[in-house]
Each structure stands twice: as structure tokens, then as C-alpha cells.
Amino acid sequence: MPLHCGTAKKEITPQIGTNLAGYMKERKAAGIHDPLYTRVFVFSNENDLFIMINLDLVGIDSHYVKLLTNRIWENFSIPKHHVFVHATHTHSGPGGIFDESSLLATAHPYLNGYLPYTKSIVDHQHNQILAAIDYALKNLEICEVKFGEGVAEGIATNRNNLEASYDHKVSVITFTNKQGEKAIMYHFACHPTILNANNVYISADFPGEVSKVLEERSDVNCAMFINGPSADISTRFTRKASTFQEVERIGGKLAQKVIQTSESATAIERPIVRAALYPITLQMRDIPDEKTIKQELKNLQAICSEKQDKVSVGELRRIASQIEGANCLLQIVKNVKKVNDITTVIQLFRIKHIVFVGIPGEFYFESGEEIATYFDFPLLFAGNTNDQIGYIVPKKYWEKRDYEAYTTLLAPESEDKIKQAVREYLYLFANEGECKDG
């Protein structure tokens, strides 16, 4: 049976005056620079339905996903393990998304825009997602599927170390109907943080610009961004300013690379879709002594003052991020009591031999790269998927005290445990012949 695909997008822009989420600064939206969307791809093969949902939000927690997948089941009888829910991680979208049960939002209130859980915001988003699914289901069409990979240099780097491994890869999947209309799914790893904490306008940041450029083409009806393992990847050293003009420049540059990659993509014969969810339980970090962290913060501030006129702007940004991280850790000390376990999920969602690995937090680029060396089929890691448990920091970086190590809620062994679990699940798929090309 040929693969059928339907797509849709619906606006989820909050009201002006809504608190924006993502930075340690309370910000009320003064206006709308560009609308926020949910984009939905629905796939039908062998009498099964599968959904990929992307949201222009800083993140989503397990409560958000549970409410949404329950409604999807009630309305469309599609089971939760067939539903992939992904946040782009823009830092210029609404707060109020995370439930009071979210350990991450309790630890870091700025991720919720310093708002309590706001049911009206979440209900509106869920209503729009369901409307998009309904439209996509009613417009399923046989499609030709193609996959391509390219290199998009000059967009992003490792934000802590310019010498660290990063391959600048952009992966593109196109779904083309008989009329020649395309839906594009593009995967790239980078924090959408061109716009900084001083921005007070609602925006999807650079992924919104990329999708806008693509969707303005006459042959493209929907363009969905899937953010890769970008915990330590950003535009810190590549952006020239934190302006909307810079969003357009970088977004336009990536859009052109997506177009080029799509034009050289190769067809996938007999595409099928499969998906599975796997629970995983992780340990929480030990909560440090407040006095120790205050001293570290004082030392970092002294270093920043000393190097103010002696190092590059990028290096100053890195030190400033360490100071921000130390402040975040103070919030953890004040806001969070030690819990024994953090239970979440990992998802595998495959289109023929291409496997999306849904990670419920912010995964390091090198963590995904290490797993990929064990397999001979494309692995597209997607952070901020189905839950948000924060930074998943490799053990070796704990002593370096970068922003991510300061702010993580997870014990140092967590990254190794996730890598091992993902490998085991992927081996299961491969051994069953699920991921073989052709």
C-alpha cells in the first residue's frame, strides 16, 4: 500500500501582553513580529495512522503531551505511541505551558515565562493542533518521498568550544503529491536564540523565517522544522547581532540550503512509517550547597570584569552564560527538593530507513553523533520531544561548569544511560529488519 500524507498548519500566536518564555528576565509581549504555528504531518500506511507535530514553543512537558494525545485518541483513535510532539525551542514564544507538576519549570520558572500553568493558552494550542490534524486527515494523498543531506555552514557552531565537533548537517525529507506540491521536513541542530533576552516581540526566531521562505514558494505547502541535538549548539559565534534582520539573514541562508538539498534528494522506494515509545527512569542530581554556588558566582563575575576588554565578544558571551547558569543553579537550590527518580520517554519514529529519535530534553550534538556511529542508517535526533527534562550533560563536562552543567537537573550518569537505552532500542529495530534501506 502506498504511503499517504496530509499536512496542515494552524496559528498558535498568543495575545499581546502574554509573558514570553526562555530567558531569566520577565518579558511581556509588546507585539507580534511573526506568528507562531503548529505544523502537522499525518501519514497513513497499511491501515495505520501516524502524526508528527511541531510547535513554535520553548518546550512541552509530559502533562501537555498526555492531555494532547488523550484528545487525539478520543477524536481520531490514533494511539499515543504513533504521535510525535516536538517543540522548536524558540525563546520568543509564550509561557504558561508547563504544568505545576513539571520539575523543570519549578526549578527554572523563566522557562514558563514566570507564569503559572495557564489552561487557556494550552487549550487554544491543543484546539489548533486538533484542527490541523483534522484537515490533514481529510486531505491525505499518495506521495513520493525523497531524502537528502547537505551541509549548512556559517549558521551555527558549538557554543562553548569552537573546536568541538559539529558537522553542520541539514537533512531534508520531501513529500510530493501528484500535482507536484511538496511538504518539506527539515532537520538541523541549533538553538533558536538569535533573539536575546531584550526582545519583547513574539517570534519563531530563525526556524520561522526558514519555513516562511520555503512556504512562499509556489510548490511548497508546508515546511516543518525538527531541531536536532542542539544543547550545546547555537549562533553565539555566528550571529552579527540579536535583531530581526539577523533572523532573516541566517534563516534565509538556511532556507536556501534546504532548497538545494531537496533538489538533490533521492527517492525512497516503498516508504513505510513505524513508531514506538519507551519509558526511561533517570536519577536527579545532588543539590549543591547554596554558599558554594554563591562563591562560584562571585568568582565568575570577577573573571567577566577582568576580561571585559581583553577577549572576543563570543568569549564574553560564554562567560556571561556561565554567570547565568550559576544564577539558575541558585534557583534550583531554592526551588527544588531532591526527588529520587525522573521518569520520561524516548520515541523512535521511522520513515522507511530514516529514524527520528525523540529525546525528552536538550541532547548534546556529540551524544547523538556517538550513537550514530553504531548504525548504518540515518539517525535524526530530535530534542524537546514529548517532554522537557532539561539539559542532558555528558559526564566529562560537569567539571567545566558551562551553562548546561549548572542548570541540569539530572545526575552525571544520565547521558550514558540514555545513550545505552537508545542503542538497545535501535538494535531491536535493526535486528527485526525495520531500518534496512530498500
Coordinates of C-alpha atoms in Angstrom, one line a residue, residues 7 33 56 58 66 100 104 182 256 265 284 290 297 329 350 358 378 396 399-400 419 423:
T7 CA -0.2 18.3 6.1
H33 CA 6.9 40.2 14.8
D56 CA 6.8 27.1 17.9
V58 CA 10.3 26.8 24.1
K66 CA -0.7 13.5 27.9
E100 CA 2.9 22.7 38.2
L104 CA 12.0 21.7 35.2
K182 CA 5.7 19.5 -1.7
Q256 CA 18.5 28.2 0.6
A265 CA 17.3 14.3 -2.7
M284 CA 18.2 13.6 39.8
E290 CA 24.0 27.5 48.4
L297 CA 29.0 33.2 41.0
L329 CA 21.6 26.8 39.9
R350 CA 10.8 6.0 11.4
G358 CA 12.8 11.7 20.1
P378 CA 20.2 7.9 9.1
K396 CA 33.0 14.8 31.2
E399 CA 33.8 19.9 35.8
K400 CA 34.0 22.5 33.1
K419 CA 22.7 6.6 25.1
R423 CA 21.2 2.0 21.2

